[in-house]
XYZ file of C-alpha atoms in Angstrom:
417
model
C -7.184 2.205 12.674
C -8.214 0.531 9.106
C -11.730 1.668 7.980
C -14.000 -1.389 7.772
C -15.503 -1.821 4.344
C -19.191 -1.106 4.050
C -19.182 -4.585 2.446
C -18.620 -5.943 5.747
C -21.041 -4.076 7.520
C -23.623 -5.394 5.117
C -22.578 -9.125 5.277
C -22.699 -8.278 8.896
C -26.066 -6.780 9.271
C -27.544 -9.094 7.028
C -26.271 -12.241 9.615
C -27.592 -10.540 12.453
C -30.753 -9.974 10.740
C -30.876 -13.160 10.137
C -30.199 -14.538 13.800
C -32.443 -11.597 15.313
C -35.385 -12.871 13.433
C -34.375 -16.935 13.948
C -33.985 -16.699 17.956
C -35.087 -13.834 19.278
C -39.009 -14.175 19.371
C -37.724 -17.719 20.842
C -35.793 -16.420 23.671
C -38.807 -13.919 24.453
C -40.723 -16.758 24.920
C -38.286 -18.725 27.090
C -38.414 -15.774 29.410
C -42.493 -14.952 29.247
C -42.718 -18.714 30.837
C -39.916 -18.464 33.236
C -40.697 -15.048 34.810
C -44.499 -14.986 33.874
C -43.945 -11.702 31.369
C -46.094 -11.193 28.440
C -43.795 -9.276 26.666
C -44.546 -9.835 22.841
C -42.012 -11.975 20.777
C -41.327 -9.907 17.790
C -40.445 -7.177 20.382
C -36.679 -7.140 19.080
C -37.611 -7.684 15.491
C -40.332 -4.857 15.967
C -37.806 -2.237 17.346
C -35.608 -2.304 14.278
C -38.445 -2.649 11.789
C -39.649 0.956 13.606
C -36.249 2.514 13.106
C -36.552 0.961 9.499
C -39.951 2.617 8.672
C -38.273 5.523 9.790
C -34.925 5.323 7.600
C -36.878 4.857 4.413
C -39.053 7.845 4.944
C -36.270 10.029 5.304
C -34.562 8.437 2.835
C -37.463 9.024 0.431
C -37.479 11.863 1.760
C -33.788 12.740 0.276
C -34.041 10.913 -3.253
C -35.255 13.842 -5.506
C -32.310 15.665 -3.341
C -29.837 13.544 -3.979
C -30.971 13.495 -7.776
C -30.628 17.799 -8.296
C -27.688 17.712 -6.105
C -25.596 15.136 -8.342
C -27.280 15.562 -12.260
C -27.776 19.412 -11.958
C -23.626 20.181 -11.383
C -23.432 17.072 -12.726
C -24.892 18.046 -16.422
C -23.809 21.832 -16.237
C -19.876 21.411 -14.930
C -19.497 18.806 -18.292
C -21.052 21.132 -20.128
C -19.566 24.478 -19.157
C -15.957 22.762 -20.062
C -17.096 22.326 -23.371
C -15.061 20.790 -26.709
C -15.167 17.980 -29.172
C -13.431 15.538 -26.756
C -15.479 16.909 -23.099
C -18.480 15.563 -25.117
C -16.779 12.305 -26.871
C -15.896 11.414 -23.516
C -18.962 11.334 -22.156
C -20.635 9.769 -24.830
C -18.296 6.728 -24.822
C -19.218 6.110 -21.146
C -22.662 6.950 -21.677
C -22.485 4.364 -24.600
C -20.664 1.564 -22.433
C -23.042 2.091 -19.188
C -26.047 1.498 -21.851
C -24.442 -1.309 -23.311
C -24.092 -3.201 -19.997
C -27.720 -2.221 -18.827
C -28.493 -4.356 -22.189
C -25.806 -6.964 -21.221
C -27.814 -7.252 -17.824
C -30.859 -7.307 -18.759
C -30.660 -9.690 -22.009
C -28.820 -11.961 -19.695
C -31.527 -12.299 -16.694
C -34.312 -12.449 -19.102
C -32.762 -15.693 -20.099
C -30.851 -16.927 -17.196
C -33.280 -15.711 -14.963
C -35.903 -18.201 -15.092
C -34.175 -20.865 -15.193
C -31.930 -20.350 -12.047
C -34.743 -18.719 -9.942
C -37.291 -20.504 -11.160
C -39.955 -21.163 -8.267
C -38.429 -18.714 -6.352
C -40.775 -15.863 -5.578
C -41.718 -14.514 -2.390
C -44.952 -15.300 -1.095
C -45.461 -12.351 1.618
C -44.420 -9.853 -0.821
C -48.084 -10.185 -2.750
C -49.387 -8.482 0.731
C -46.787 -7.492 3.292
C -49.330 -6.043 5.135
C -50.432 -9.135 6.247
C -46.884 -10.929 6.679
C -44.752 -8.636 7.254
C -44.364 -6.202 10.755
C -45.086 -2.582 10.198
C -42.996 -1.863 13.477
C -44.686 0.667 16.530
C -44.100 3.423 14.464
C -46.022 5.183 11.498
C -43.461 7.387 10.515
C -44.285 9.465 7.304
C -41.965 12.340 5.651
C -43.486 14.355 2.199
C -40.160 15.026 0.292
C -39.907 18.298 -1.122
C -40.892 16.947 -4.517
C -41.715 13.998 -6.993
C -38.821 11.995 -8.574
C -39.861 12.700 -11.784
C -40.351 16.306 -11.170
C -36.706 16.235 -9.913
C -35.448 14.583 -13.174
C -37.205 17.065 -15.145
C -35.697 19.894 -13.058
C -32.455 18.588 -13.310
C -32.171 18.428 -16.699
C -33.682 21.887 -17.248
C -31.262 23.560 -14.663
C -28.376 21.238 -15.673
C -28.759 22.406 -19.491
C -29.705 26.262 -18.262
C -26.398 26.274 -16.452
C -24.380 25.815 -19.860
C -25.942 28.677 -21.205
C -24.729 31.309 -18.695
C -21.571 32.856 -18.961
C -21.144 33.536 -15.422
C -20.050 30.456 -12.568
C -22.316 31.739 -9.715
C -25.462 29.486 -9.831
C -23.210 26.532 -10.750
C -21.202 27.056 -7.829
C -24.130 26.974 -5.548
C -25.210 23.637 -6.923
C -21.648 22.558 -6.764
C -21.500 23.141 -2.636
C -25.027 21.823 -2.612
C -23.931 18.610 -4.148
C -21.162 18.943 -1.509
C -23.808 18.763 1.239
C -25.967 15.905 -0.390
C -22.575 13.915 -0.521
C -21.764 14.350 2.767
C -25.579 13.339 3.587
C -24.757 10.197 2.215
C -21.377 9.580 3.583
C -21.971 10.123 7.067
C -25.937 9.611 7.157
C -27.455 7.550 4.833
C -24.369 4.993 4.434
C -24.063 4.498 7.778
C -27.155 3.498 8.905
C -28.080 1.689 6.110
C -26.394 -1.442 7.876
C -29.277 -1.294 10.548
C -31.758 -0.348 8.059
C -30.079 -3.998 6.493
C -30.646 -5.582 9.879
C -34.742 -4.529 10.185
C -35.878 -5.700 6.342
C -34.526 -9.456 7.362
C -35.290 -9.994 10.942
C -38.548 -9.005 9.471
C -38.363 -11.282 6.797
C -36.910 -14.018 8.604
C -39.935 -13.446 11.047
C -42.124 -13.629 8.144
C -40.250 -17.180 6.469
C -39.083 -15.847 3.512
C -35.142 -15.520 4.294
C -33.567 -18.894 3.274
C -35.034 -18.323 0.390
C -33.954 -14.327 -0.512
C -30.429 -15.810 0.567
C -30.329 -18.787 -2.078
C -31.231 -15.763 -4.769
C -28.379 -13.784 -2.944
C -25.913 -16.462 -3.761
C -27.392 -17.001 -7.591
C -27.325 -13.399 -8.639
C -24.007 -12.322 -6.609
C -22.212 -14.884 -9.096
C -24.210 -14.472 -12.292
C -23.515 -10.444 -11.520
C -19.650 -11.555 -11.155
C -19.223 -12.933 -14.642
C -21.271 -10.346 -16.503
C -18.752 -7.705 -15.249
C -15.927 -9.903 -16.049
C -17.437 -10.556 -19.717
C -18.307 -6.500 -20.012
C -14.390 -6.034 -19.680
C -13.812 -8.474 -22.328
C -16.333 -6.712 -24.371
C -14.605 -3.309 -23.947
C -10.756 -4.280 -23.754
C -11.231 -6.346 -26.943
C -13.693 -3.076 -28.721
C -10.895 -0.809 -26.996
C -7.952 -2.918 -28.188
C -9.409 -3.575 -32.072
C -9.782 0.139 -32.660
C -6.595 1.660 -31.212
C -4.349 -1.752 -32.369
C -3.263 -2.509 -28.669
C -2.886 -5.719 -27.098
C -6.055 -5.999 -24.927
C -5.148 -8.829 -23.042
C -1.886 -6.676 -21.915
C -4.390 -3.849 -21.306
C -6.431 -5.776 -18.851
C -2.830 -7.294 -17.256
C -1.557 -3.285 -16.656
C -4.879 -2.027 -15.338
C -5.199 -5.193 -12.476
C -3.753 -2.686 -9.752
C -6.214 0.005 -10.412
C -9.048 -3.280 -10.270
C -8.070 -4.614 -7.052
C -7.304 -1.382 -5.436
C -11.185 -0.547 -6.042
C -12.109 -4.011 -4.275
C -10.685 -2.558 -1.031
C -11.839 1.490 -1.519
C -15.630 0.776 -2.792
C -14.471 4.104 -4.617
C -14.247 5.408 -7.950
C -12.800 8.451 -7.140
C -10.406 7.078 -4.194
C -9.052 4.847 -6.722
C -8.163 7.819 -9.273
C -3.995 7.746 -8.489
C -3.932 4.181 -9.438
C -6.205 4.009 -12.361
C -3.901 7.179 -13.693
C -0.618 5.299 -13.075
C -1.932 2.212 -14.376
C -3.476 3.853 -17.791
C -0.110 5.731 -18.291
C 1.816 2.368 -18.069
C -0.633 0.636 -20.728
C 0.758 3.065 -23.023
C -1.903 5.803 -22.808
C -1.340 9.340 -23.338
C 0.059 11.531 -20.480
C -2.067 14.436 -21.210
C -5.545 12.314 -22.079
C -5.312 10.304 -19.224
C -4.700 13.461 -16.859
C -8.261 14.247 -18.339
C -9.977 11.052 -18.902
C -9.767 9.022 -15.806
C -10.575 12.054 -13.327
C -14.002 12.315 -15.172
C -14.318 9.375 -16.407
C -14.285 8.037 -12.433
C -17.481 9.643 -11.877
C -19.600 9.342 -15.306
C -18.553 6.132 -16.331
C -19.854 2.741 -13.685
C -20.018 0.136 -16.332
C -20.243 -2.094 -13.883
C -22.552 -0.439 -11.619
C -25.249 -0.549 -14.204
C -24.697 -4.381 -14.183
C -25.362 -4.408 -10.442
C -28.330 -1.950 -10.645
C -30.164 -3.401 -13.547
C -29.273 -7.244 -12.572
C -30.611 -6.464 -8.983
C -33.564 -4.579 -9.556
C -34.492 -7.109 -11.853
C -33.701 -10.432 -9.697
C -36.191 -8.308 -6.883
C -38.617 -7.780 -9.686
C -38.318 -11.621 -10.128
C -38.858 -12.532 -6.665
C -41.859 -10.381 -5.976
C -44.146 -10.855 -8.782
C -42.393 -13.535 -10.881
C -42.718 -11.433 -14.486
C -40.091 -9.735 -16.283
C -40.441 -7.408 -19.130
C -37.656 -6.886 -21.518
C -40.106 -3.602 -22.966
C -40.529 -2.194 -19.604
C -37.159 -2.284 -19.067
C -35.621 -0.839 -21.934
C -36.669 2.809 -20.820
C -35.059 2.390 -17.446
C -31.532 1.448 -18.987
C -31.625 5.015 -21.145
C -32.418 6.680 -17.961
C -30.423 5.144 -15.755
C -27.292 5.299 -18.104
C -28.126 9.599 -17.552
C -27.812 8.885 -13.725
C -25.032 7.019 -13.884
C -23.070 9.874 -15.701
C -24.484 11.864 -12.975
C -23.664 9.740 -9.769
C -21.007 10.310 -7.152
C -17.889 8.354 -7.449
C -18.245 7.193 -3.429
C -19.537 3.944 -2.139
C -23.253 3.325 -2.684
C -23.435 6.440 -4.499
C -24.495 4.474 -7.527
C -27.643 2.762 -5.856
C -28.371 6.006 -4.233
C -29.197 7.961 -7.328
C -31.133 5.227 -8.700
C -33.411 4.292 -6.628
C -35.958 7.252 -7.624
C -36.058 5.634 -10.916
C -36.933 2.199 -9.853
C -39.197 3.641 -7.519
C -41.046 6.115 -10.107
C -40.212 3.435 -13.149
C -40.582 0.034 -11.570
C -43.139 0.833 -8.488
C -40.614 -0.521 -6.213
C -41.889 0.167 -2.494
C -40.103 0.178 0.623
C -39.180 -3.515 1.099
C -38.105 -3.966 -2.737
C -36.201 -1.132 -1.872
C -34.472 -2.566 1.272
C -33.734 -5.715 -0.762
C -32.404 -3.821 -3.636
C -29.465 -1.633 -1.524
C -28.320 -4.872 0.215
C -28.470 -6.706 -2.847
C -26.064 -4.047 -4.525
C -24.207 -3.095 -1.558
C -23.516 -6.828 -1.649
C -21.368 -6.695 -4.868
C -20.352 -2.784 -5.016
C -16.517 -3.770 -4.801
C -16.538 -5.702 -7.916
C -19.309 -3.060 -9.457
C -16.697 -0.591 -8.736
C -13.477 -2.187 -9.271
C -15.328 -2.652 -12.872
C -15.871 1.087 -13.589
C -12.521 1.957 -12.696
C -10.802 -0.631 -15.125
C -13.076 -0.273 -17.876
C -12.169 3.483 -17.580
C -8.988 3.015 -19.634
C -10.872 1.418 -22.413
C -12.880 4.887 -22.463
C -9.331 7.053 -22.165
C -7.621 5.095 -25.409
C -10.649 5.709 -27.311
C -10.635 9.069 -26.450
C -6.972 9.382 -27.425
C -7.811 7.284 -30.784
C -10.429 10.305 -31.398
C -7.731 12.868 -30.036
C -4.828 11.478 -32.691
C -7.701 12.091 -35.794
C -8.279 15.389 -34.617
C -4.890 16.432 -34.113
C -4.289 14.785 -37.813
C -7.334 16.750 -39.725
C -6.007 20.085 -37.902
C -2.625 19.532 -39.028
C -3.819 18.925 -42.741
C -6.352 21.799 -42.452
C -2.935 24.142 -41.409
C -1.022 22.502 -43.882
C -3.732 23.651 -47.224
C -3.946 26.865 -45.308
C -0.409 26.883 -45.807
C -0.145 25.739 -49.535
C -3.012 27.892 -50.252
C -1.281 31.107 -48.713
C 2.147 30.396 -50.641
């Protein structure tokens, strides 16, 4: 039986979210006056607001997790393989997540306001008083800050390249094992009713129609900005290593579309390969670029993130800071070289940062997964075709190397005769 995508699940949750908070205090009432009950009408809405409250405390619960489990191997396997080209590598895709984070943000700061203009939620100024708390008070410490988690991770990451030994980096490599598997068959899955909790509650508290009409705005303004960030690198990609980047973009469509139906970077790695090697890539650079370059390079996941968390930012307090923003993009282009190559794992890793960053609490939250989860085909079919820009200018750096080696052996050479 075919898998259904997770994008479907969300569409679907958010629908019956929708309909659960429309008709269901409605048909409560119905039945109170036909059978006498006195059953309360948010009844429905309040039972998956209560496993809601619960989902998000566990989930913050597993943030600073997730964040050692992914940027700890993360940081220390890219490190430990060390070379000129390991670390060109990952600075290209470091350099292109950045540059869309900038694309993103430069883009809503202007578009922004003029295509969500009036549109800010009301109830979000004091959701205490609008918004259902559910029957349950549900509260889980997690182990530590997010910050404290960042810091760690970088300090264990960077440790790990300084031992000579494989031991402590294969114990963070089966413990990101376990945090990926936490998110595969945990978090992922039950994010859809988490999905279906945040808007019967917000339909219950009026402010749906209008989160759906900024749904619609951003989901297509997101669209083009990954379309124009694969213009931006084909054309960058093509100038520099004199190919054709138009017949680039042609040869990598398989590996683009194949993403739209896995959600994966790292499910999509046979294709992207093939598809590189047939744009005229190197055999050998593209057996080492695209593998890694599937999980430290999501381009277009940055879009997603940093258009998102902005359009929430929008919504719930109207202001937007280009400033503020600026140190987020650094940080999360970091965590994107850090995040898992599986559906949502993108989101996942970030949202200690927007939390810690941005002050984004539980609802922002809520809206900000099924905001991304939304578009996390496109965010991911993206990555993996911008990947081959990343792999030819790896193999442009490769050929200069190769060149000044061969010259260096050659004066050896002439010197020695």
């Amino acid at each position: 039986m075919k898998k259904i995508p997770l994008l479907v699940w969300i569409v679907v949750a958010i629908i019956l979210g929708v309909l659960i908070g429309s008709f269901t205090p409605g048909m409560i009432s119905g039945l109170n006056d036909l059978f006498g009950w006195s059953i309360p009408t948010d009844t429905i809405v309040q039972l998956f607001v209560s496993f809601s409250t619960i989902f998000s405390a566990f989930l913050s619960f597993a943030i600073p997790l997730i964040i050692l489990g992914f940027i700890v191997p993360g940081i220390g396997s890219l490190a430990s393989g060390a070379g000129k080209l390991l670390g060109s590598t990952v600075a290209f895709a470091y350099i292109s997540s950045v540059a869309a984070g900038f694309l993103a943000i430069t883009t809503a700061y202007f578009i922004y306001p003029i295509i969500l203009k009036g549109q800010q939620l009301t109830s979000f100024e004091n959701p205490e008083e609008s918004l259902s708390s559910g029957y349950v008070d549900f509260t889980l410490d997690p182990p530590f800050g997010v910050m404290t988690a960042l810091v760690l991770s970088f300090v264990l990451g960077l440790g790990l390249t300084a031992l000579k030994t494989k031991t402590m980096l294969n114990l963070f490599i089966d413990f990101q094992t376990i945090i990926e598997k936490l998110l595969s068959y945990v978090i992922i899955p039950l994010l859809p009713v988490h999905i279906i909790g945040v808007f019967s509650n917000m339909t219950l508290a009026g402010e749906v129609a209008m989160i759906l009409a900024v749904f619609g705005k951003v989901f297509v303004m997101v669209l083009i900005l990954h379309w124009v960030m694969l213009l931006i690198q084909y054309i960058f990609a093509g100038t520099v290593t004199g190919r054709n980047p138009f017949t680039m973009i042609k040869g990598m469509l398989p590996a683009y579309f194949t993403a739209l139906g896995t959600q994966s970077s790292a499910a999509t790695i046979p294709v992207t390969v093939r598809s590189a090697k047939q744009v005229g890539i190197k055999d050998k650079i593209v057996d080492f670029a695209i593998p890694l370059c599937a999980n430290i390079h999501l381009s277009g996941s940055m879009i997603t993130i940093t258009s998102c968390a902005v359009s929430v930012i929008y919504m719930t307090s109207g202001s937007l800071s280009y400033v503020d923003m600026i140190p987020l993009i650094f940080m999360l282009g970091v965590m994107m070289v850090a995040a898992p190559g599986v559906p949502g794992g993108a989101v996942m890793t970030a949202i200690g940062l927007l939390e810690s960053m941005l002050g984004f609490d539980e609802s922002m939250i809520a809206l900000m997964i099924a905001l991304y989860l939304a578009q996390d085909s496109f965010g991911t079919a993206t990555n993996v075709t911008g990947d081959a820009t990343i792999a030819a200018l790896t193999e442009k750096l490769s050929d200069r190397m190769e060149k000044k080696d061969a010259a260096r052996a050659a004066s050896r050479s002439e010197a020695a005769s």
